[in-house]
XYZ file of C-alpha atoms in Angstrom:
716
model
C 14.669 139.470 92.445
C 14.260 136.975 89.536
C 17.113 136.170 87.155
C 17.147 138.961 84.514
C 17.158 136.621 81.514
C 14.281 134.526 82.836
C 12.407 137.687 83.748
C 12.613 139.247 80.286
C 11.662 135.954 78.603
C 8.567 135.837 80.807
C 7.940 139.488 80.063
C 8.066 138.890 76.294
C 5.592 136.006 76.607
C 3.121 138.291 78.349
C 3.555 140.957 75.663
C 2.939 138.401 72.889
C -0.340 137.356 74.506
C -1.512 140.932 75.015
C -0.356 142.451 71.738
C -3.674 141.956 69.947
C -5.812 143.473 72.701
C -3.663 146.284 74.075
C -2.668 149.539 72.499
C 0.988 150.427 71.972
C 0.691 153.134 74.635
C -0.472 150.640 77.242
C 2.291 148.196 76.302
C 4.873 150.966 76.703
C 3.447 151.836 80.091
C 3.635 148.213 81.215
C 7.165 147.868 79.864
C 8.182 150.975 81.803
C 6.647 149.427 84.932
C 8.667 146.264 84.456
C 11.860 148.305 84.136
C 11.167 150.219 87.353
C 10.407 146.956 89.139
C 13.828 145.679 88.066
C 15.657 148.648 89.607
C 18.345 148.142 92.191
C 17.647 151.094 94.443
C 21.312 151.656 95.389
C 20.482 153.124 98.779
C 23.324 155.032 100.426
C 25.518 152.952 102.691
C 24.424 154.426 106.022
C 27.070 153.938 108.675
C 25.936 152.170 111.833
C 27.528 153.182 115.091
C 27.576 151.421 118.441
C 25.246 153.795 120.299
C 22.985 152.492 123.028
C 20.754 153.827 125.786
C 19.510 151.960 128.826
C 15.925 152.637 129.901
C 14.970 150.997 133.185
C 17.158 147.978 132.496
C 16.271 147.735 128.793
C 19.069 148.405 126.300
C 17.979 150.260 123.153
C 20.293 150.483 120.150
C 20.378 153.740 118.177
C 22.940 153.085 115.389
C 21.879 156.050 113.246
C 22.002 158.710 115.942
C 24.660 160.615 114.035
C 21.875 161.625 111.618
C 20.438 163.824 114.385
C 23.244 166.326 113.782
C 21.562 168.609 111.261
C 24.689 170.792 110.930
C 27.024 167.932 110.047
C 28.607 167.833 106.577
C 28.246 164.045 106.693
C 24.490 164.320 107.301
C 24.225 166.858 104.507
C 26.004 164.491 102.100
C 23.739 161.610 103.162
C 20.673 163.771 102.475
C 21.954 164.504 98.953
C 22.481 160.800 98.298
C 19.003 159.880 99.544
C 17.395 162.553 97.386
C 19.359 161.293 94.393
C 18.072 157.735 94.890
C 14.491 158.972 95.201
C 14.766 161.208 92.146
C 16.207 158.363 90.074
C 13.181 156.255 90.978
C 10.560 158.928 90.418
C 11.920 160.202 87.115
C 11.192 156.847 85.489
C 7.489 156.956 86.370
C 5.900 157.907 83.063
C 2.853 159.578 84.618
C 4.889 161.947 86.784
C 4.870 164.861 84.340
C 1.169 164.396 83.584
C 0.320 164.385 87.268
C 2.393 167.519 87.844
C 0.684 169.233 84.902
C -2.798 168.314 86.113
C -1.974 169.390 89.668
C -0.817 172.751 88.332
C -4.041 173.150 86.343
C -6.183 172.299 89.356
C -4.189 174.557 91.687
C -4.545 177.522 89.367
C -7.745 179.078 90.678
C -8.508 182.287 92.578
C -8.515 182.037 96.371
C -9.666 184.631 98.901
C -9.981 184.593 102.681
C -13.014 185.894 104.564
C -12.519 189.663 104.973
C -12.383 191.243 108.413
C -12.735 194.819 109.619
C -10.176 196.818 111.600
C -10.480 200.547 112.105
C -12.305 201.885 109.053
C -10.923 199.344 106.582
C -11.370 195.715 105.580
C -8.530 193.253 105.093
C -8.232 189.905 103.328
C -5.747 187.601 101.605
C -5.872 186.659 97.927
C -4.013 184.339 95.618
C -4.547 184.513 91.866
C -3.868 180.786 91.557
C -0.189 179.928 91.383
C 1.348 182.691 93.464
C 3.776 181.140 95.924
C 2.316 183.127 98.823
C -1.077 184.752 99.281
C -1.144 188.567 99.188
C -2.666 190.825 101.862
C -5.187 193.410 100.585
C -6.791 196.459 102.166
C -10.314 197.481 101.103
C -12.520 200.486 101.858
C -15.695 198.402 101.705
C -16.573 194.725 101.454
C -17.419 195.199 97.762
C -14.229 197.129 96.991
C -11.573 195.216 95.031
C -8.963 196.803 97.258
C -5.246 197.287 96.811
C -2.139 195.412 97.864
C -0.944 196.102 101.396
C 1.698 193.396 101.742
C 2.960 190.981 99.110
C 5.232 188.331 100.658
C 6.193 187.128 97.157
C 8.474 190.159 96.954
C 10.451 189.027 100.015
C 12.231 186.121 98.273
C 12.761 184.961 94.718
C 11.690 181.370 95.408
C 8.760 182.084 97.700
C 10.360 180.475 100.768
C 9.824 183.559 102.950
C 6.238 183.433 104.147
C 3.967 185.370 106.456
C 3.567 183.923 109.935
C 0.784 185.927 111.505
C -0.499 189.479 111.113
C -2.027 191.938 113.579
C -3.489 195.385 112.932
C -3.572 198.125 115.550
C -6.948 199.145 116.948
C -6.939 202.401 114.975
C -6.129 200.525 111.773
C -2.973 202.549 111.136
C -0.169 200.033 111.710
C 0.365 196.431 110.647
C 2.546 194.037 112.623
C 3.522 190.971 110.604
C 5.734 187.964 111.184
C 7.906 186.380 108.525
C 9.313 182.856 108.493
C 12.203 181.623 106.370
C 12.182 178.187 104.721
C 9.242 177.014 106.818
C 10.992 177.400 110.166
C 8.987 178.097 113.334
C 11.346 181.004 114.056
C 9.681 184.312 113.254
C 10.823 187.896 112.737
C 8.222 190.560 113.472
C 8.137 193.631 111.244
C 5.874 196.691 111.190
C 4.299 198.644 108.331
C 2.638 202.054 108.205
C -0.649 201.198 106.465
C -1.439 204.598 104.937
C 2.036 205.024 103.459
C 2.549 201.282 102.857
C 6.099 201.655 104.139
C 7.965 199.404 106.561
C 9.026 200.884 109.869
C 12.578 200.246 111.142
C 11.486 198.068 114.113
C 12.425 194.360 113.849
C 11.876 191.747 116.583
C 13.928 188.539 116.392
C 13.951 185.047 117.930
C 10.180 185.019 118.194
C 8.446 181.634 118.343
C 4.969 180.381 119.289
C 3.790 183.940 119.753
C 0.893 186.208 119.019
C 1.137 189.943 118.299
C -1.359 191.743 120.515
C -1.652 195.516 120.301
C -1.885 197.966 123.180
C -1.536 201.621 122.192
C 1.596 202.155 120.113
C 3.140 198.728 120.749
C 2.564 194.996 120.949
C 2.877 192.167 123.449
C 4.770 189.181 122.046
C 6.706 186.078 123.199
C 10.274 185.073 122.422
C 13.255 182.945 123.416
C 16.859 183.953 123.873
C 19.068 183.603 120.804
C 20.068 179.905 120.452
C 23.610 178.930 121.368
C 23.516 175.732 119.295
C 21.559 174.657 116.213
C 18.563 176.936 115.838
C 16.735 174.120 114.022
C 17.122 171.379 116.646
C 18.196 172.912 119.970
C 15.653 172.487 122.749
C 13.586 175.667 123.243
C 13.524 176.858 126.850
C 12.633 179.912 128.953
C 9.935 181.558 126.886
C 9.177 185.156 127.948
C 6.536 187.792 127.225
C 7.716 191.287 126.244
C 6.116 194.581 125.319
C 7.619 196.459 122.373
C 6.998 200.165 121.825
C 7.183 201.352 118.221
C 10.243 203.419 117.460
C 12.468 201.678 120.024
C 14.990 198.844 119.729
C 14.237 195.292 120.812
C 16.923 195.572 123.491
C 14.717 198.119 125.259
C 11.571 195.963 125.246
C 9.830 195.616 128.600
C 9.839 192.139 130.171
C 6.231 191.417 131.175
C 6.081 187.751 132.177
C 8.468 184.845 132.770
C 9.065 181.821 135.002
C 12.709 181.366 135.966
C 12.061 177.999 137.617
C 10.236 176.261 134.750
C 12.198 176.496 131.522
C 9.728 174.333 129.603
C 6.748 176.657 130.084
C 5.356 178.632 127.148
C 3.497 181.932 127.430
C 0.944 183.655 125.234
C -0.273 187.236 125.731
C -3.662 188.500 124.593
C -5.136 192.014 124.952
C -8.903 192.520 124.819
C -10.331 194.468 121.880
C -10.865 197.561 124.046
C -7.186 197.326 125.123
C -8.182 197.489 128.789
C -7.160 193.993 129.919
C -4.160 191.722 129.390
C -4.469 187.934 129.639
C -1.398 185.688 129.845
C -1.726 181.955 129.267
C 0.926 179.516 130.549
C 1.244 176.069 129.008
C 3.628 173.186 129.464
C 2.169 171.044 126.694
C -0.430 171.090 123.954
C -3.299 170.571 126.425
C -4.225 172.523 129.552
C -3.175 176.000 130.646
C -2.877 178.429 133.521
C -4.546 181.792 132.966
C -4.098 185.208 134.580
C -5.518 188.659 133.812
C -4.442 192.242 134.554
C -6.279 195.567 134.347
C -4.184 197.747 132.008
C -6.088 200.873 133.059
C -4.483 200.626 136.496
C -0.656 201.033 136.422
C -0.399 199.391 139.850
C -2.600 196.400 139.022
C -1.248 192.894 139.592
C -2.224 189.759 137.713
C -5.322 187.957 138.981
C -5.457 184.171 138.720
C -8.276 182.456 136.839
C -6.573 179.058 136.671
C -3.541 177.961 138.694
C -3.026 174.501 137.175
C -2.829 172.783 133.788
C -5.916 170.596 134.109
C -8.233 172.503 131.763
C -8.343 174.888 128.816
C -9.743 178.418 128.510
C -10.538 180.597 125.511
C -11.615 184.193 126.201
C -13.781 185.237 123.270
C -14.608 188.852 124.175
C -15.577 191.280 126.889
C -18.243 193.925 127.377
C -16.867 196.309 129.973
C -15.709 194.294 132.983
C -17.696 191.200 131.954
C -15.815 188.499 130.042
C -17.147 185.629 127.919
C -15.099 182.438 127.776
C -15.189 178.839 126.535
C -13.756 176.221 128.897
C -13.702 172.473 129.425
C -13.547 172.872 133.219
C -15.836 170.048 134.384
C -17.234 169.996 130.834
C -15.309 167.660 128.458
C -17.314 168.922 125.459
C -16.933 172.572 126.546
C -19.277 175.167 127.961
C -19.555 178.951 127.671
C -19.271 181.011 130.858
C -19.093 184.654 131.895
C -17.230 186.285 134.774
C -16.298 189.755 135.949
C -12.890 191.229 136.664
C -13.921 191.629 140.281
C -14.743 187.919 140.642
C -12.303 185.757 138.668
C -12.516 182.669 140.877
C -14.188 179.740 139.009
C -16.813 179.439 141.766
C -18.010 182.904 140.751
C -18.324 182.142 137.039
C -21.784 182.016 135.497
C -22.564 179.200 133.066
C -24.417 180.702 130.098
C -24.386 177.724 127.748
C -23.847 174.412 129.570
C -22.070 171.417 128.077
C -24.225 169.699 125.451
C -24.166 166.404 123.609
C -21.980 167.904 120.854
C -18.591 169.622 121.333
C -18.682 173.416 121.417
C -15.925 174.438 118.996
C -15.860 178.239 119.020
C -17.919 181.372 119.634
C -18.045 185.067 118.718
C -20.088 188.046 119.837
C -21.797 189.846 116.943
C -24.349 192.636 117.281
C -24.716 191.796 121.007
C -25.493 188.138 120.251
C -23.483 184.973 120.892
C -22.789 182.996 117.723
C -21.737 179.481 118.715
C -20.220 176.801 116.484
C -20.776 173.152 117.408
C -19.394 169.928 115.923
C -22.129 167.352 115.332
C -20.612 164.088 114.088
C -17.674 166.125 112.728
C -19.915 168.563 110.815
C -20.264 172.254 111.774
C -23.537 173.593 113.176
C -23.954 177.330 113.911
C -26.424 178.713 116.484
C -27.393 182.164 117.789
C -27.908 182.836 121.526
C -28.598 185.994 123.448
C -26.001 187.210 125.953
C -27.774 185.360 128.768
C -27.377 182.046 126.949
C -30.914 181.636 125.559
C -31.030 179.829 122.208
C -32.695 181.944 119.520
C -32.084 180.202 116.195
C -29.904 177.957 114.051
C -27.988 179.616 111.230
C -28.096 177.058 108.449
C -24.838 175.976 106.807
C -24.819 174.032 103.527
C -24.312 170.243 103.650
C -21.373 168.322 105.120
C -19.104 171.290 105.717
C -16.781 172.801 108.264
C -16.806 176.402 109.438
C -13.212 177.516 108.868
C -13.145 181.218 109.727
C -15.700 183.429 111.455
C -15.000 187.179 111.647
C -17.284 189.299 113.811
C -17.309 192.218 116.228
C -19.712 192.796 119.088
C -20.513 196.294 117.810
C -21.034 195.372 114.132
C -24.321 194.199 112.627
C -22.660 191.767 110.234
C -20.128 188.954 110.130
C -18.165 187.106 107.465
C -17.334 183.423 107.449
C -15.893 180.750 105.192
C -16.765 177.080 104.880
C -15.194 174.125 103.099
C -16.111 170.582 102.150
C -14.235 167.601 100.775
C -15.352 168.354 97.208
C -15.266 172.153 96.957
C -12.773 174.840 98.008
C -13.511 177.551 100.563
C -16.513 179.789 99.963
C -17.092 183.063 101.813
C -20.418 184.342 103.109
C -21.731 187.632 104.495
C -24.053 187.194 107.479
C -26.571 189.970 108.144
C -26.824 190.091 111.950
C -30.216 191.858 111.770
C -32.032 189.286 109.623
C -29.518 186.432 110.142
C -29.546 185.701 106.417
C -26.326 184.586 104.710
C -25.205 185.760 101.280
C -22.442 184.190 99.199
C -19.802 186.838 98.482
C -16.927 184.755 97.146
C -16.845 181.472 95.253
C -13.589 180.315 93.642
C -13.485 179.275 90.002
C -11.871 175.868 90.368
C -11.309 173.454 87.486
C -12.345 170.502 89.660
C -15.936 169.554 88.752
C -17.400 169.240 92.250
C -20.850 168.328 90.943
C -19.547 164.944 89.817
C -18.433 163.922 93.312
C -20.062 163.049 96.597
C -19.005 162.699 100.230
C -20.756 160.177 102.441
C -20.301 159.572 106.143
C -20.209 156.015 107.469
C -19.623 154.547 110.913
C -17.597 151.441 111.700
C -16.553 149.526 114.809
C -12.981 149.655 116.092
C -11.134 146.785 117.755
C -12.550 147.498 121.227
C -16.103 148.110 119.997
C -15.946 151.922 119.786
C -18.071 153.498 117.028
C -15.865 155.572 114.694
C -17.043 157.966 111.932
C -15.394 158.103 108.524
C -15.899 160.297 105.455
C -15.693 158.651 102.012
C -15.392 160.883 98.947
C -15.720 159.530 95.407
C -17.256 160.042 91.985
C -21.042 159.831 92.132
C -21.165 157.163 89.419
C -18.237 155.112 90.738
C -19.055 151.492 91.536
C -16.648 150.499 94.275
C -15.082 147.047 93.925
C -12.097 145.228 95.468
C -9.982 146.757 92.673
C -10.862 150.369 93.506
C -7.805 152.425 94.520
C -8.220 153.845 98.011
C -6.338 156.615 99.857
C -6.801 156.692 103.640
C -5.698 159.790 105.566
C -5.562 160.060 109.346
C -4.308 162.142 112.259
C -5.724 161.202 115.669
C -4.011 163.424 118.200
C -3.673 166.642 120.224
C -7.422 167.224 120.442
C -7.403 168.293 116.774
C -10.550 167.563 114.774
C -10.219 166.536 111.130
C -13.452 167.792 109.607
C -14.495 168.377 105.994
C -11.742 170.226 104.146
C -10.835 170.662 100.506
C -7.340 169.498 99.585
C -6.717 170.285 95.948
C -4.090 167.571 95.495
C -6.686 164.887 96.398
C -8.625 165.891 93.274
C -6.040 164.151 91.088
C -6.707 160.871 92.870
C -10.494 161.309 92.745
C -10.409 162.113 89.022
C -8.473 158.873 88.471
C -11.323 156.869 90.006
C -10.001 156.545 93.545
C -11.875 156.882 96.825
C -10.573 159.238 99.514
C -11.288 158.168 103.089
C -10.835 160.122 106.334
C -11.578 158.232 109.572
C -12.016 160.426 112.669
C -9.736 158.653 115.121
C -9.607 158.868 118.884
C -6.961 161.250 120.160
C -8.617 164.020 118.141
C -11.239 166.454 119.363
C -14.191 165.322 117.263
C -16.253 164.328 120.312
C -14.637 166.387 123.047
C -11.931 165.874 125.652
C -12.935 162.298 126.527
C -12.438 161.332 122.878
C -9.049 163.017 122.993
C -7.950 161.304 126.192
C -8.985 157.912 124.815
C -6.011 158.205 122.432
C -3.166 159.572 124.566
C -0.169 158.092 126.379
C -0.709 154.388 127.109
C -4.036 154.535 125.232
C -2.317 155.648 122.022
C -2.740 152.159 120.588
C -6.469 152.946 120.288
C -5.604 155.467 117.573
C -3.713 152.890 115.526
C -6.444 150.302 116.057
C -9.062 152.806 114.867
C -7.102 153.387 111.659
C -6.437 149.702 111.037
C -10.122 148.959 111.621
C -11.032 151.621 109.042
C -8.933 149.848 106.416
C -10.412 146.485 107.388
C -13.934 147.937 107.158
C -13.280 149.244 103.642
C -12.024 145.831 102.532
C -14.856 143.932 104.254
C -17.389 146.126 102.438
C -15.591 145.332 99.157
C -14.939 149.036 98.539
C -11.275 148.162 97.929
C -8.579 145.603 98.826
C -5.456 145.793 100.948
C -3.307 145.754 97.787
C -5.201 148.833 96.552
C -4.862 150.926 99.712
C -2.414 153.792 100.241
C -2.140 155.334 103.725
C -0.967 158.844 104.571
C -0.597 161.176 107.530
C 1.387 164.268 108.477
C 3.206 165.147 111.719
C 1.333 163.238 114.443
C -0.339 161.574 111.458
C 3.142 160.576 110.277
C 3.556 158.752 113.599
C 0.205 157.081 112.904
C 1.356 155.794 109.513
C 4.723 154.674 110.883
C 3.038 152.728 113.681
C 0.389 151.177 111.430
C 2.837 150.039 108.743
C 5.207 148.484 111.299
C 2.363 146.753 113.166
C 0.414 145.678 110.082
C 2.628 145.878 106.989
C -0.044 143.882 105.127
C -2.699 146.581 105.652
C -1.732 148.566 102.551
C 0.264 148.602 99.321
C 1.654 152.140 99.818
C 2.629 154.099 102.934
C 3.502 157.809 102.968
C 4.531 158.984 106.463
C 5.133 162.731 106.237
C 7.119 164.930 108.686
C 6.336 162.248 111.252
C 7.239 161.799 114.924
C 8.921 158.404 114.538
C 11.425 158.108 117.401
C 9.153 158.022 120.421
C 11.990 157.627 122.905
C 13.843 160.861 122.041
C 11.263 163.255 120.551
C 11.174 165.361 123.739
C 14.863 166.280 123.422
C 14.448 168.518 120.367
C 12.982 172.037 119.919
C 9.403 172.008 121.247
C 9.050 168.214 121.485
C 8.745 168.182 125.281
C 5.354 169.921 124.884
C 3.972 166.743 123.319
C 4.507 164.581 126.397
C 0.943 165.158 127.626
C -0.292 163.339 124.524
C 2.537 160.833 124.119
C 4.071 160.371 127.550
C 7.847 160.382 128.002
C 10.543 157.716 128.037
C 11.889 159.272 131.262
C 9.209 157.392 133.230
C 9.079 153.582 133.289
C 5.342 153.136 132.737
C 5.332 155.454 129.749
C 8.575 154.032 128.348
C 7.006 150.577 128.444
C 4.105 151.890 126.332
C 6.179 154.011 123.942
C 8.700 151.325 123.064
C 5.904 148.967 122.029
C 4.702 151.213 119.214
C 7.581 153.623 118.474
C 7.876 153.178 114.668
C 11.691 153.421 114.639
C 12.045 150.744 117.301
C 9.590 148.295 115.764
C 11.080 147.870 112.298
C 11.728 144.171 111.732
C 13.148 142.104 108.906
C 9.808 141.607 107.145
C 8.071 142.661 103.925
C 7.003 146.302 104.058
C 4.732 148.150 101.608
C 6.149 150.620 99.105
C 7.113 153.543 101.326
C 7.882 157.183 100.610
C 9.020 159.101 103.698
C 8.635 162.875 103.313
C 10.335 165.565 105.392
C 11.945 169.013 105.143
C 15.500 169.985 106.003
C 14.314 173.089 107.922
C 11.609 171.353 109.928
C 12.190 172.602 113.463
C 8.823 171.371 114.707
C 9.382 167.659 114.094
C 13.105 167.558 113.345
C 13.980 165.591 110.174
C 16.160 163.185 112.186
C 12.944 161.245 112.887
C 12.484 160.581 109.173
C 16.213 160.108 108.524
C 16.635 157.325 111.077
C 13.332 155.675 110.171
C 14.159 155.554 106.454
C 17.704 154.288 107.060
C 16.365 151.484 109.233
C 13.698 150.549 106.675
C 16.301 150.424 103.914
C 18.446 148.171 106.085
C 15.764 145.694 107.190
C 12.988 145.595 104.580
C 12.707 142.171 102.916
C 10.193 143.002 100.193
C 11.089 144.158 96.687
C 9.226 147.412 97.339
C 11.052 150.764 97.449
C 11.871 152.403 100.784
C 12.474 155.988 99.689
C 13.168 159.246 101.488
C 12.389 162.645 99.975
C 13.917 165.617 101.827
C 12.566 168.965 100.685
C 15.358 171.545 100.744
C 14.600 174.934 102.314
C 11.296 173.612 103.630
C 9.928 173.127 107.119
C 6.999 171.358 108.739
C 4.550 172.595 106.117
C 3.254 176.030 107.123
C 4.127 178.719 104.594
C 5.433 176.271 101.984
C 5.314 178.046 98.605
C 2.867 176.840 95.965
C 5.660 175.695 93.651
C 7.128 173.444 96.337
C 3.714 172.082 97.272
C 2.993 171.131 93.686
C 6.388 169.443 93.337
C 5.944 167.489 96.582
C 2.411 166.356 95.781
C 3.384 165.469 92.203
C 6.034 163.149 93.600
C 3.739 161.730 96.278
C 0.949 160.995 93.818
C 3.320 159.664 91.146
C 4.688 157.211 93.711
C 1.175 156.300 94.848
C -0.320 155.937 91.348
C 2.519 153.783 90.144
C 2.563 151.446 93.136
C -1.243 151.098 93.198
C -1.254 150.355 89.485
C -3.328 153.404 88.519
C -2.945 154.234 84.846
């Protein structure tokens, strides 16, 4: 940091030269910037302890391990101090209030999900704009405005109790709904009589990673035993499937499925629409599953095995009598659609209806006795209609570069509803006539973002090893990109998840300010099928980081922007991406925002559901995988070098990726960073991994993220 006297003398000289050409407002803004630049951040003094682990002869220091104790008063005090430092920095950014105001204006538009039919009624979710949680409505017809069935905003004053799944009984009389507190993955299941709109006394606790699948007057669901330690960080083990009958206590629920020898297995139960068959899926990670089925019409029936290993994935879409229709990647990395009968469940007996194609098969539904199949073609949705024997009949046209978000259909109905989104417009809902196959727009939100002024283009660039990677670039139509154009690059690259066109309202603030928003489709995702996914897992994870780095280099080489005008961002697995990229190439950007990231790659598997990620990441318990993990683990690769301005975001109730990842990463950055840039940590209180976060908290978080980004990129 320069000597203060010299600095202000230099500052005054600059002001004298600019006084004639700059307005007073601009001078005040610049003066405010100089003052922020002069700040001493006063980071908390984070105690370092002599904690080490030895992995295959390699000693790894972990001086901030005490921050893993989320119930410690000392950790709680440290969190308060870190939030105070961050708030002191952000409050001096003059554009913060304006950004928050504009975000609020943009957010304040009507939102509605695609309606679906159950029994004799239709159901959907609506938000009038700034409601913390969307409200569930029941309607007599598609055109009916409907009435409120369940308003989660009444469950808490601050909106931190959210819905976590809903399921309606086959007769349409009873609603099962899960609630989550403060964004936690833990769920309580409640029940409501739909006609009377009154809650029933039944409550199911300690539910996690579970569906709610109806059979008669009860549901199948999955749960753990009540935790004996911290419910937010204790490792989750021995998942079980139960059946709950309405009007009884949870203690009397029937145990349906478990594995006493494999505590890390997870189970999901699914009942077919006709309630005649029960499927149970067993998983040990985020990829691959075992699958069994039972005939519920026969009380003596035993489970039949469809898959006895974890090598492939299976998604049963529907059944007609004893014939089932299913999507699988068994010997088909981009997926195929097969049928089988209950009497012949062995894979050798399956019939391939739609073989693997050149594009990944994403999803399928049966509507009016036809198969409606959604493909991903270069990360853009394409919808086709087949007969039940797999013969292609037609394409159902979707508008532009969009993604099919939701598709609601029933094999006995002659209509469907679906919603689509793009990078420049929020979700729109369509009615599909399954007799003529014509689509009709039935809901279009009234958003204050002028989509007509913006455009999304898709480009392709070459990664480090020569692989061709797609990337979406969204900008103003009349924007001339130059090396001084602000650029925001978002990435994920993991768990077979595809990042297609989607509207994120907070990005609109950046686009309105003349920035370009870029989304590269990295390996590790599912954009081109399972091979694309596997090219970015375990010891190939470096491909993901190289793909992202190459995207930034492409943007600079094309003179769309410069490294000093780039901000990079990712959430969860994307937070790992940003942590790895900024520690490998701190020169690649001016701003880094790793959010709820997996940042300690040697210990992630020890907390909550982290062990399920080892199929993608590997595990430090094995030497080969440890050798790969330690090379890129963001926490373990922080050096005494110049890092970009960094804002680490997490939530104190995140029990998916525990906040200790972000705590230790931020403490280490604050200790070792040699640049004058801020290394800040923002911990959202009463917030989790992101799902169910109330609107008010989202606006506050994004206002802070964009204030930090605008200021450090020099956006006025």
